[in-house]
XYZ file of C-alpha atoms in Angstrom:
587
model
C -134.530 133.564 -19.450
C -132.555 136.511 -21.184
C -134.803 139.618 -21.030
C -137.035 140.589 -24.745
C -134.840 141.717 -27.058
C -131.174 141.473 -25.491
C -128.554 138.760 -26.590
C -128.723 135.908 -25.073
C -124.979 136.040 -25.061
C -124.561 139.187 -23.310
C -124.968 138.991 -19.880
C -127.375 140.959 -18.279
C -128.694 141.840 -14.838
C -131.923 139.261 -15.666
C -129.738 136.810 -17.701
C -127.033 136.817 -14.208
C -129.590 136.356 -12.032
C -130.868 133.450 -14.030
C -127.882 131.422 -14.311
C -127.004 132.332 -10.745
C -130.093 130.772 -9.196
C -130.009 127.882 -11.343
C -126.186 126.590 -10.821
C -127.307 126.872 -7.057
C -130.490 124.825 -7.896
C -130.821 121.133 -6.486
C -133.012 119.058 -8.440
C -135.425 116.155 -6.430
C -137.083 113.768 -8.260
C -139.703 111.221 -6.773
C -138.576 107.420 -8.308
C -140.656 104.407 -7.094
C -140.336 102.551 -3.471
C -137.349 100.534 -3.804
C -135.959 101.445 -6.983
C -132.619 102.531 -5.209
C -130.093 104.729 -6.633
C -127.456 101.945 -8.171
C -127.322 102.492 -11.553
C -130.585 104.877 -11.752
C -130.137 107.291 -14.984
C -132.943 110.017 -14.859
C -133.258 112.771 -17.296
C -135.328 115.973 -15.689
C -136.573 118.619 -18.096
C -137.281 122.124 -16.683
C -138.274 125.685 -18.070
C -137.006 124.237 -21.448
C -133.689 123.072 -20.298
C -133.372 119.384 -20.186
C -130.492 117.401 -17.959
C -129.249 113.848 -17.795
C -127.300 111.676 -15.160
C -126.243 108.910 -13.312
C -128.107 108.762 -9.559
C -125.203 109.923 -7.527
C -126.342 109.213 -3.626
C -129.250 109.251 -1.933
C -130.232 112.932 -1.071
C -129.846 113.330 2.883
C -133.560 114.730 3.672
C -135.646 111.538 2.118
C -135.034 108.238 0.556
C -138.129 108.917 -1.835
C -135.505 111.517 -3.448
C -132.140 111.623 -5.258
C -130.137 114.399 -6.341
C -127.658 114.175 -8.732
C -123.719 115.806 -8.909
C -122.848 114.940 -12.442
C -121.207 118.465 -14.588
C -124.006 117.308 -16.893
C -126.864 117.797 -14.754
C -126.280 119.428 -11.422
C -124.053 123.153 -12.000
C -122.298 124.132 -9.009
C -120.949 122.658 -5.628
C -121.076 119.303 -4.772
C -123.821 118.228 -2.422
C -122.513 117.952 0.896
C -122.083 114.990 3.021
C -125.370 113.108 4.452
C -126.066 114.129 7.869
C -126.604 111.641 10.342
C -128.662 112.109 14.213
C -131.570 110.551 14.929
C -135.030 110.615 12.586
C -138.688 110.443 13.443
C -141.467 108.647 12.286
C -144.956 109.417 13.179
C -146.929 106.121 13.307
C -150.562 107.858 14.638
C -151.895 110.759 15.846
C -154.940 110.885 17.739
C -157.152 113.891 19.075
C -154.952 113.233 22.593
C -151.496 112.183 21.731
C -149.345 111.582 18.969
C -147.144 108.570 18.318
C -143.678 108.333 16.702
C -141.200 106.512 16.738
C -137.226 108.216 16.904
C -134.918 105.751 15.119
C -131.253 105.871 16.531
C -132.239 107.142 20.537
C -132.166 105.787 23.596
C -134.856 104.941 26.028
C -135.944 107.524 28.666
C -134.967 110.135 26.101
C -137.243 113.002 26.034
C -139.132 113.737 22.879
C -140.999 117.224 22.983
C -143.175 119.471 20.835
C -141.801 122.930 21.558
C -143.211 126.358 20.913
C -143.212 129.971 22.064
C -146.506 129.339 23.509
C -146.200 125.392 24.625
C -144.358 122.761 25.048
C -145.487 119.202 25.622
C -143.414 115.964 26.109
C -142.837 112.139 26.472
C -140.104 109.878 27.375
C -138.893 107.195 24.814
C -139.332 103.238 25.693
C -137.687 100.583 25.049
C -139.162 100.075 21.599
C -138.096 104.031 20.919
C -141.848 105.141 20.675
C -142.934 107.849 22.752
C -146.688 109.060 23.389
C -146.680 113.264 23.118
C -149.514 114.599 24.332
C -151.409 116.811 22.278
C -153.326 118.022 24.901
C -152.232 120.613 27.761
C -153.452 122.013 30.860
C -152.299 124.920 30.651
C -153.361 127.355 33.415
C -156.020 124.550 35.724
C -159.075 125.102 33.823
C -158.548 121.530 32.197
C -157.161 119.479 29.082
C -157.217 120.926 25.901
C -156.035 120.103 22.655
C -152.946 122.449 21.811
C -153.081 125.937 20.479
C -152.220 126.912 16.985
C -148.624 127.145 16.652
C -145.477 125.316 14.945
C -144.397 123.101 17.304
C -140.514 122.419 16.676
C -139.754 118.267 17.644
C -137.127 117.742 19.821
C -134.845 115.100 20.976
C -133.520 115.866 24.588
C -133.793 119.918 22.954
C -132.012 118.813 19.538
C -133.820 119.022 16.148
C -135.185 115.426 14.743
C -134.726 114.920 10.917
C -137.920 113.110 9.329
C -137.644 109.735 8.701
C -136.293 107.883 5.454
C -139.868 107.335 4.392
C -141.415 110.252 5.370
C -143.054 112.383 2.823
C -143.474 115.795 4.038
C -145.425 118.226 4.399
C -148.034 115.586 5.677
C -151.454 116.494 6.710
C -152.580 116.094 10.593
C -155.963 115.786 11.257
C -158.387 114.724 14.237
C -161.562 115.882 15.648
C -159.860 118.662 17.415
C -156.496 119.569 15.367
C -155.341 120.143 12.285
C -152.247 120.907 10.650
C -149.256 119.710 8.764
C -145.773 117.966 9.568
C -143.121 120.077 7.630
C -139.785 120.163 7.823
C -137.940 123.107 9.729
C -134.421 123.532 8.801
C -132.576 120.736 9.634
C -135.788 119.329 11.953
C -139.180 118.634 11.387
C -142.071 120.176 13.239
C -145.844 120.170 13.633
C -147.740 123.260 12.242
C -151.278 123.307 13.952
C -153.705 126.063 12.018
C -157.371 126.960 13.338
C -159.160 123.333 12.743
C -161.830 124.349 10.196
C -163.370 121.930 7.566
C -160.492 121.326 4.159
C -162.824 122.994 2.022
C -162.597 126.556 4.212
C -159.102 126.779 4.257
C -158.100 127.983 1.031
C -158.989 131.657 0.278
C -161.192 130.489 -2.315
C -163.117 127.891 -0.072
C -163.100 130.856 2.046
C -164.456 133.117 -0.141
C -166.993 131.408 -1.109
C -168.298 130.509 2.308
C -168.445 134.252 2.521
C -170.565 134.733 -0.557
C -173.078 131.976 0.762
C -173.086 133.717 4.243
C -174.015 136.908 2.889
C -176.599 135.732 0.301
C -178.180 133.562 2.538
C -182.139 134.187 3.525
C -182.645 133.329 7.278
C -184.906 134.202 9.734
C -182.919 135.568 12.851
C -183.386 133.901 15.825
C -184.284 135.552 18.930
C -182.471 133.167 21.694
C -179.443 132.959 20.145
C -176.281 135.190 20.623
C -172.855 134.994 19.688
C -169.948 135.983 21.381
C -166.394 136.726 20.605
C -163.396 138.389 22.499
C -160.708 140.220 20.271
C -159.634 137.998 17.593
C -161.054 134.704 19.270
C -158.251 133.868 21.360
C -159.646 133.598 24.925
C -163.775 134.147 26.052
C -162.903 137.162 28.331
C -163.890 140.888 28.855
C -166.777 142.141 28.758
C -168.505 139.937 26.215
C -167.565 137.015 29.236
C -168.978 138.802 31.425
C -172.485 139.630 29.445
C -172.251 136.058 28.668
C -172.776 134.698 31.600
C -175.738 137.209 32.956
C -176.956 136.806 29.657
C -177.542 132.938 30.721
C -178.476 133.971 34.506
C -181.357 136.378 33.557
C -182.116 134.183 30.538
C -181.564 130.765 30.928
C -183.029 129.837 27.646
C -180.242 131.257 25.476
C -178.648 129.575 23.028
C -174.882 130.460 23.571
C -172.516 130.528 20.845
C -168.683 131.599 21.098
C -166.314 132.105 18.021
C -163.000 131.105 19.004
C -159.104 130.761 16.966
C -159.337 126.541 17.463
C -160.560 124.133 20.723
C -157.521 125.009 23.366
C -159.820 128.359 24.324
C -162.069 127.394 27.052
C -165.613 128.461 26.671
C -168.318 129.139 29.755
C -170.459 126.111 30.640
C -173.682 125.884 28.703
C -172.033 127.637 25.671
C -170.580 125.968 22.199
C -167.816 126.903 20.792
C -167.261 127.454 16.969
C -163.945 127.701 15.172
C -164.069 131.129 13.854
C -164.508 131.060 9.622
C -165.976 127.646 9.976
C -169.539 126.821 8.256
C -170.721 126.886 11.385
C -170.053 129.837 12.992
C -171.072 132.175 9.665
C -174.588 129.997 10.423
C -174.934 131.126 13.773
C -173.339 134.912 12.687
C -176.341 134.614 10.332
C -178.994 133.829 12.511
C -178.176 135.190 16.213
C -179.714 137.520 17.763
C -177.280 139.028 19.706
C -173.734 139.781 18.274
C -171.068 140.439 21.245
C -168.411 141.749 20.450
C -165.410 143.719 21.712
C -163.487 144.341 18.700
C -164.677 144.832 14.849
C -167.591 142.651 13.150
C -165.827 141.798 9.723
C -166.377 144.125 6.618
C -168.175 141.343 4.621
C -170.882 141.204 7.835
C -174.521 141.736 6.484
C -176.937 142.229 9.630
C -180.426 140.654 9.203
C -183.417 142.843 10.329
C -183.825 142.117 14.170
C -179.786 141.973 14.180
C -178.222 143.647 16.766
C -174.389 144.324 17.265
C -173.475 145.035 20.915
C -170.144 146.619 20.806
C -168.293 146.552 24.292
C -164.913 148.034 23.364
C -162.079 146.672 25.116
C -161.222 149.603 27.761
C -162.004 152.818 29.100
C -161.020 155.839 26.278
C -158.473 157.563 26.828
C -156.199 157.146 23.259
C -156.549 159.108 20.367
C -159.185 157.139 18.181
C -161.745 157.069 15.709
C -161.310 160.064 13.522
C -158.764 162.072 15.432
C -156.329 159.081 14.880
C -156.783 158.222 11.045
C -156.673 162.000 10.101
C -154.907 163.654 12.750
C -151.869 160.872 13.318
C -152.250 159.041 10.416
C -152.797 161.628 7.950
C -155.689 159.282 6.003
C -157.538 160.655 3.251
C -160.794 162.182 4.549
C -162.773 159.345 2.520
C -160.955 157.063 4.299
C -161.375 158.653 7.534
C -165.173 158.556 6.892
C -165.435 154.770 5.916
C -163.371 153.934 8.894
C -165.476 155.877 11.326
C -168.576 154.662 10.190
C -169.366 152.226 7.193
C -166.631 150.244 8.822
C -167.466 150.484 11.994
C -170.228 153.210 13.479
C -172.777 151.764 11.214
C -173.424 148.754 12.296
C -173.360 149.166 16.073
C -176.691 148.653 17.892
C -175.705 149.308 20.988
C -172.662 150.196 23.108
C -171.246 150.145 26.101
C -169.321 152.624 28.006
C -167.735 153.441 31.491
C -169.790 156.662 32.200
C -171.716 158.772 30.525
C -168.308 161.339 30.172
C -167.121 158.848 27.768
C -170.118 158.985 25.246
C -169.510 162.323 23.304
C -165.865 160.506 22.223
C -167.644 157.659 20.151
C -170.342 160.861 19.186
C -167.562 162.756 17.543
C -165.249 160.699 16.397
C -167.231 157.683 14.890
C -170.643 159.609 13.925
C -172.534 157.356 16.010
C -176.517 157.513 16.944
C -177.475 155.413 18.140
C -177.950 153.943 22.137
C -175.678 153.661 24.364
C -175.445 152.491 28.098
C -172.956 154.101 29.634
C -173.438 152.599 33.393
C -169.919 150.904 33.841
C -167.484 148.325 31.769
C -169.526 144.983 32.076
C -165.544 143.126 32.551
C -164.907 144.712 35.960
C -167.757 142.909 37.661
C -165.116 139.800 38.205
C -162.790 142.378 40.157
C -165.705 142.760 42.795
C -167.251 139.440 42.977
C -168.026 137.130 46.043
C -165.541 135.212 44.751
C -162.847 137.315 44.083
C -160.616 136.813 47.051
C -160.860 132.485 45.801
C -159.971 133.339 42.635
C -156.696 135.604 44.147
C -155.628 132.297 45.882
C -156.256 129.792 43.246
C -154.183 132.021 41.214
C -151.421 132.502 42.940
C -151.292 128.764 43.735
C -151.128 128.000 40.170
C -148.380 130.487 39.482
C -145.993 129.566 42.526
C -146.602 132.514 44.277
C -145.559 132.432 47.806
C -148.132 133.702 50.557
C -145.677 136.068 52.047
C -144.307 137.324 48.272
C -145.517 140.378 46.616
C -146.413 139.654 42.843
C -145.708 142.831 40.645
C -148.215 142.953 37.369
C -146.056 144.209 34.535
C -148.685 145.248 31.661
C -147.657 147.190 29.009
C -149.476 148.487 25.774
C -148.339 148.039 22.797
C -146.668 151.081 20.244
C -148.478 152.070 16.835
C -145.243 152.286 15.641
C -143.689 148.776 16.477
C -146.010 146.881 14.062
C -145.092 143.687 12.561
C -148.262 142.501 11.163
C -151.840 142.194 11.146
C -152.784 143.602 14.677
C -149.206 142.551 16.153
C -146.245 144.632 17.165
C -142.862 143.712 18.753
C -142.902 144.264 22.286
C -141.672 147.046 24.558
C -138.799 146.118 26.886
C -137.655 149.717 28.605
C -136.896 147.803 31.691
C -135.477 144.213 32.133
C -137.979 142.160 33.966
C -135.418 139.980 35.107
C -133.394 142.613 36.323
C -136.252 144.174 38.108
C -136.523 140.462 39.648
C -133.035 140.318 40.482
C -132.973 143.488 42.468
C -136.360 143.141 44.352
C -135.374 139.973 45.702
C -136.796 137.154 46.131
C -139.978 138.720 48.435
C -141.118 139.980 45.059
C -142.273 137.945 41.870
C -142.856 139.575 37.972
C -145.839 138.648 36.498
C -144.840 140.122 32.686
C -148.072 140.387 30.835
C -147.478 141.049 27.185
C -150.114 142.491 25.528
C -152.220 140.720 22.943
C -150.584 141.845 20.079
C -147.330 141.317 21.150
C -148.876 137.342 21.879
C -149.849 137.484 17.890
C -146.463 137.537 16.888
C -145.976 134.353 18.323
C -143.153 135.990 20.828
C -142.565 135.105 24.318
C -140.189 135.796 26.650
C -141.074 132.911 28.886
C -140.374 132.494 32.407
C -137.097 133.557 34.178
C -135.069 133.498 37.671
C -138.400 135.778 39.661
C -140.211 136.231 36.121
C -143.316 134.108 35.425
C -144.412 135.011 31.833
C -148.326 135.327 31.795
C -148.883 136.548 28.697
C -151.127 133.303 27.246
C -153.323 133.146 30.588
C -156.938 133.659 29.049
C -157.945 135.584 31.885
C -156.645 139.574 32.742
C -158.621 139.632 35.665
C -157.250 136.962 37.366
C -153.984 137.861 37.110
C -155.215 141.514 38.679
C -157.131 139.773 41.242
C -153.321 137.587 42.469
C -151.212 140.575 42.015
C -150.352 143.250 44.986
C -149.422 146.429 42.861
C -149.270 146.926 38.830
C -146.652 148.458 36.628
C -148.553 150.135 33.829
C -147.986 152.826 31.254
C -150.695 154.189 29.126
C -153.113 150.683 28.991
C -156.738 151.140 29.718
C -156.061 148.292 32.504
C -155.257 151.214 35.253
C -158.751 152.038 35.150
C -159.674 148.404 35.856
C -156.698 148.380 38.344
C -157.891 151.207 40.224
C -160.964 149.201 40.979
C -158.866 147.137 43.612
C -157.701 149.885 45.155
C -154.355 148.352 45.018
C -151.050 150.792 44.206
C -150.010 151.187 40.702
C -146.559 152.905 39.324
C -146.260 154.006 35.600
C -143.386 153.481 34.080
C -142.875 156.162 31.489
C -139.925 156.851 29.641
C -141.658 157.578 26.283
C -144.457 159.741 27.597
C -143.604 162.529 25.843
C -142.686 160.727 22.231
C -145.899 158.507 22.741
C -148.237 161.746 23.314
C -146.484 163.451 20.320
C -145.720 161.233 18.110
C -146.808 157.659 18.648
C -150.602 158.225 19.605
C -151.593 160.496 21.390
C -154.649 161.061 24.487
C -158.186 162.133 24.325
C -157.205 164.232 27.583
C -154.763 164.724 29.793
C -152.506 161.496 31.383
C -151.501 163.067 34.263
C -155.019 162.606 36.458
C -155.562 159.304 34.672
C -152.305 158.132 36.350
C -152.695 158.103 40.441
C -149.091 156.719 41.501
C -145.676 157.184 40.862
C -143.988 158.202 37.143
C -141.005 156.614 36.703
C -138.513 156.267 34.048
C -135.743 153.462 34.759
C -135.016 150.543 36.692
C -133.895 152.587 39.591
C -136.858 154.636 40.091
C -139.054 151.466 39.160
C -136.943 149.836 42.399
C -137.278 152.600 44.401
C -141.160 153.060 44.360
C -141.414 148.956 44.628
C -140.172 149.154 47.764
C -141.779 150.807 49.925
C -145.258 150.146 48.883
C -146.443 152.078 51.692
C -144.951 154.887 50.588
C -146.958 154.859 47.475
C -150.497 154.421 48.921
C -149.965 156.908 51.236
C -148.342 159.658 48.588
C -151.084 159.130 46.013
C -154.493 158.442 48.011
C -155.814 161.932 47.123
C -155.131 161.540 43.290
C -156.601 157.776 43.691
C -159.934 158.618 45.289
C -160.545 161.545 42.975
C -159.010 158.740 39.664
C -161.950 156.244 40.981
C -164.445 159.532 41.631
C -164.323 160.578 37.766
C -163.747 157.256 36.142
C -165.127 153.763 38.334
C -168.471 155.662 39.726
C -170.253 152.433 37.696
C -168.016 150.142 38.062
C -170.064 147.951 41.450
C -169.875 144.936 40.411
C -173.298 144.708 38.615
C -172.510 146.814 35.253
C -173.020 143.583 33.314
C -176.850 143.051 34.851
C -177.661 146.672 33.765
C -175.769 145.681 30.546
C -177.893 142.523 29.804
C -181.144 144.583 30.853
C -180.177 147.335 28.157
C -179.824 144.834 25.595
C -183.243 142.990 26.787
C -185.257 146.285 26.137
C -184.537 146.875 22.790
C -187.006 146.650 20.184
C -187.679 142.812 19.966
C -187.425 141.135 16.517
C-alpha cells in the first residue's frame, strides 16, 4: 500500500517495498481431499488485490496445497522443481514412544530425534515404521520423558520432509509431553514446550491464571513447602539439600517441587509441578515454606504465615545488589531501589549465607532486615557425606572415566556482557577443550561444564576426542565429587571446590577486563583464588601436569581460603538450616 498522500504511481521507499515482497510472495490455498490439481481454477483475493489461475503443480511441501505460476496470479520466478527424499508420517505418539512411518527408506535405517540437548533413536522395519523413544535415561537416575527442546527428525542424520498428508504444525500431546510437529527448513521436527494445561499457554490464559493466583483467599498451610532450583531445570543446590532434611526432621511434609516439564527428577516423597501450571500457583498459594535459590516472581503475593527462604546460589563474591545496577549498570536510582528491595529484599523471610562475613553484603546492598543464618551453604553437605566417595564412583562409571585417568572439571561463569536473552549468554571458549584434551593425553579426561545460562541458549558443544560435555547433568556436585582437580575462573563453585580439598587452577585471561569492566568483586580475587593463574593453553598444560606441584605450591593460600570462607561448611549446614526455618514464628 502506497504511503497517505503520495502517488500511487510514483514509487516510493513504502510503495518498493510493497511490490517487492509481494512478486516474491507464494500463495497456498487449502482445496478439499482429492480434488487434485487437473484442471483446478482458484481465484485468491488478498489485501484488496484479487488473482486468478489455472492449478499449475502440486506445491512440493503438502498435497493439501497448490501454488500457482500463471503471469496472472503468481509475480516473479517460477517455483522450483519438487524435491524428492524420503517423508514421514507420524501414525501415534504415546507418553513413551512415538510412531511414524518414513515412506521411501530402507529397513534398519535409523530414524532419530536430534537436539543440542538429546538425541533419541529407532531402527526402521520391514514395514518402514520405527518406534522413537520419547523417553531417555539420561545420566542413570531413570526414564524420563524428553526435555523441552526442538527435536530435528532424521533419516540416517538427513532431514525428513512431512508427509503428503501431513498438516503441520500439528499438536503433540500425552500425559507427560506436549508440543507441536513443525516443519524446519527443508525437515520437519518435534517442538516439545513445558507440558502445562492448553488453556495456560497463551499469555492471556497465563495472565489470567495470574490474576486468580493473586486474588485468591486461602488459608496457608503449615506442612507444605515448595521448592524450586534456578529456573526449574534440575532439583539441586541448596533448596535439594533443605529438601531432603526438611523430610528427615519432618517427615510429615508435604513436598512440592516446581520444575520446566517431567524429564527433571524430583527427590522421593516429593511431587513435582510444571512450573506456571494451575497447580503449582495452588501450592505457591498455600505453602508454607517457599525455597528458593533464585527470584520469587514479581506478581508473587505472600499470605500471612508465608515465608520465603532465599538460599542464593553461591558464596558472594561479585558485584551485586545495588553496587551492580548503579555502579556497573548506571540504573536510575528508582530503579536501583525497586531492584534491591520491592523486587527482591522485601519479600525474603529468611536467608542463608556461608558465614556471618557475608551478611553485611545483602545488609547494604539489598536493604535487608530481616534474619539470617549464616552457618554454612546448605548445598555443600553432599561434598562431605557418607556417601560421597559412592557417588565419586558411580559417577565416573557413568561418564567412562577410567580408574587410573584424571578427570579435569572445566566450569566457567558466564560474562554480563555476552547476553543473548532472558538469563542466557553465549559461552566463553578462551581455551579449546579439545585441545587441552589433545595435549594432556589420554591419562586425562575434560569434563566441560557450561554454565546454566549458557545451557538456556539451547547451545552445546557436546562430547569430543577426551571431552565429555556435562553441561545438562542435574547434579554440580556430582560432577565435583568424580573430578580430581577443577579449572575455574571467577564462579562461586571454588568455594564449594575448596571443600574437597582437591587442587584447582584459574584460568584468567580477562581478569583484569572482567574486574573493570564486565562485573566487578565485592573484594579482592586474589585470596579467593588458592592455585595457579593462568592465561593460555600452555600455562593451563603446564600446571595440569604436575598436579603435585600445585598442592604443594598453594597449601598455605588453601588452608587460610578454607579458614575465612568453609569454617561452616561440615556437612550439617542444611540441619542447622532446616532448624532455623523450624523456629520461626509459626503461622
Amino acid at each position: 500500500r502506497p504511503a497517505a498522500g503520495r502517488d500511487p504511481e510514483v514509487p516510493g521507499p513504502r510503495l518498493g517495498a510493497w511490490r517487492a515482497a509481494y512478486d516474491r510472495s507464494v500463495w497456498r490455498v487449502a482445496v478439499p481431499a482429492g480434488a487434485g490439481p487437473a484442471g483446478l481454477e482458484l481465484e485468491v483475493t488478498a489485501g484488496g488485490v484479487s488473482r486468478r489461475g489455472l492449478v499449475e503443480r502440486v506445491d512440493q511441501e503438502s498435497s493439501a496445497a497448490w501454488t500457482h505460476g500463471t503471469d496472472a496470479f503468481r509475480l516473479g520466478a517460477s517455483p522450483a522443481a519438487p524435491v524428492s527424499g524420503p517423508r514421514a508420517v507420524v501414525l501415534d505418539v504415546s507418553g513413551d514412544a512415538l510412531t511414524v512411518r518414513v515412506a521411501g527408506a530402507l529397513p534398519g535405517q535409523e530414524v532419530a530425534l536430534v537436539s543440542p540437548v538429546l538425541t533419541v533413536s529407532a531402527l526402521l522395519d520391514a514395514d518402514g515404521i520405527a518406534l522413537v523413544p520419547l523417553v531417555a535415561d539420561r545420566w542413570g537416575r531413570g526414564a524420563r520423558p524428553l526435555p523441552t527442546a526442538t527435536y530435528a527428525l532424521l533419516l540416517d542424520g538427513e532431514p525428513v520432509r512431512p508427509g503428503h498428508a501431513v498438516d503441520l504444525p500439528l499438536a503433540v500431546e500425552t500425559d507427560q509431553l506436549a508440543g507441536w510437529w513443525v516443519r524446519a527448513g527443508e525437515g520437519t521436527a518435534l517442538r516439545l514446550t513445558p507440558p502445562r494445561p492448553v488453556e495456560s499457554r497463551t499469555m492471556h490464559g497465563h495472565r489470567e491464571l495470574r490474576r486468580s493466583y493473586r486474588e485468591r483467599e486461602v488459608a496457608v498451610d503449615p506442612d507444605v513447602a515448595m521448592f524450586q532450583s534456578y529456573w526449574a531445570e534440575s532439583a539441586t543446590d541448596s533448596p535439594l539439600a533443605i529438601c531432603q532434611e526438611l523430610l528427615r526432621q519432618r517427615p510429615s511434609t508435604k513436598a512440592f517441587w516446581g520444575v520446566l516439564d517431567h524429564s527433571v527428577p524430583v527427590p522421593e516423597g516429593t511431587t513435582a509441578l510444571v512450573a506456571g501450571s494451575p497447580e503449582w500457583y495452588d501450592v505457591l498459594a498455600r505453602a508454607r515454606f517457599l525455597v528458593r535459590n533464585t527470584e520469587l516472581g514479581a506478581y508473587t503475593r505472600l499470605r500471612p504465615g508465608q515465608v520465603h527462604v532465599q538460599t542464593f546460589h553461591g558464596q558472594v563474591f561479585k558485584t551485586m545488589g545495588t553496587a551492580l545496577w548503579r555502579d556497573v549498570r548506571k540504573l536510575p536510582e528508582f530503579v536501583v531501589q525497586h531492584e534491591a528491595t520491592t523486587r527482591r529484599s522485601d519479600v525474603w523471610g529468611l536467608i542463608t549465607t556461608a558465614d556471618p562475613s557475608s551478611d553485611r553484603y545483602y545488609r547494604e546492598l539489598y536493604g535487608y532486615r530481616g534474619p539470617v543464618h549464616h552457618h554454612g551453604l546448605p548445598r555443600t553437605d553432599a561434598l562431605l557425606a557418607p556417601g560421597a566417595d559412592v557417588v565419586r564412583a558411580r559417577t565416573r562409571e557413568l561418564l567412562g572415566i577410567a580408574p587410573d585417568q584424571v578427570a579435569v572439571l572445566h566450569a566457567a561463569t558466564w560474562r554480563d556482557d555476552r547476553t543473548t536473552g532472558v538469563n542466557a549468554a553465549a559461552d566463553v571458549q578462551h581455551v579449546s577443550m579439545e585441545a587441552l584434551a589433545e595435549r594432556l593425553g589420554p591419562g586425562f579426561v575434560v569434563l566441560q561444564r557450561s554454565h546454566g545460562s549458557v545451557a538456556r541458549s539451547s547451545v552445546r558443544h557436546g562430547d569430543r576426542p577426551g571431552v565429555v560435555d556435562v553441561t545438562d547433568h542435574p547434579e554440580i556436585n556430582d560432577l565435583v565429587l568424580a573430578s580430581d582437580v577443577a579449572v575455574l575462573d571467577y564462579s562461586s563453585l571454588r568455594f564449594d571446590y575448596a571443600v574437597t580439598g582437591r587442587p584447582m587452577v584459574f584460568l584468567v585471561p580477562d581478569l583484569e577486563q572482567y574486574r573493570e569492566d564486565v562485573r566487578g568483586f565485592l573484594f579482592d580475587f586474589e585470596p579467593t583464588a588458592p592455585g595457579p593463574w593462568v592465561r593460555d593453553l600452555d600455562g593451563l598444560v603446564d600446571a595440569l601436569s604436575d598436579l603435585d606441584a600445585v598442592r604443594e605450591a598453594h597449601a598455605a593460600a588453601y588452608a587460610a581460603f578454607n579458614e575465612r570462607f568453609n569454617r561452616w561448611h561440615d556437612g550439617h549446614a542444611a540441619e542447622r538450616a532446616v532448624q532455623a526455618m523450624l523456629a520461626l514464628p509459626p503461622v
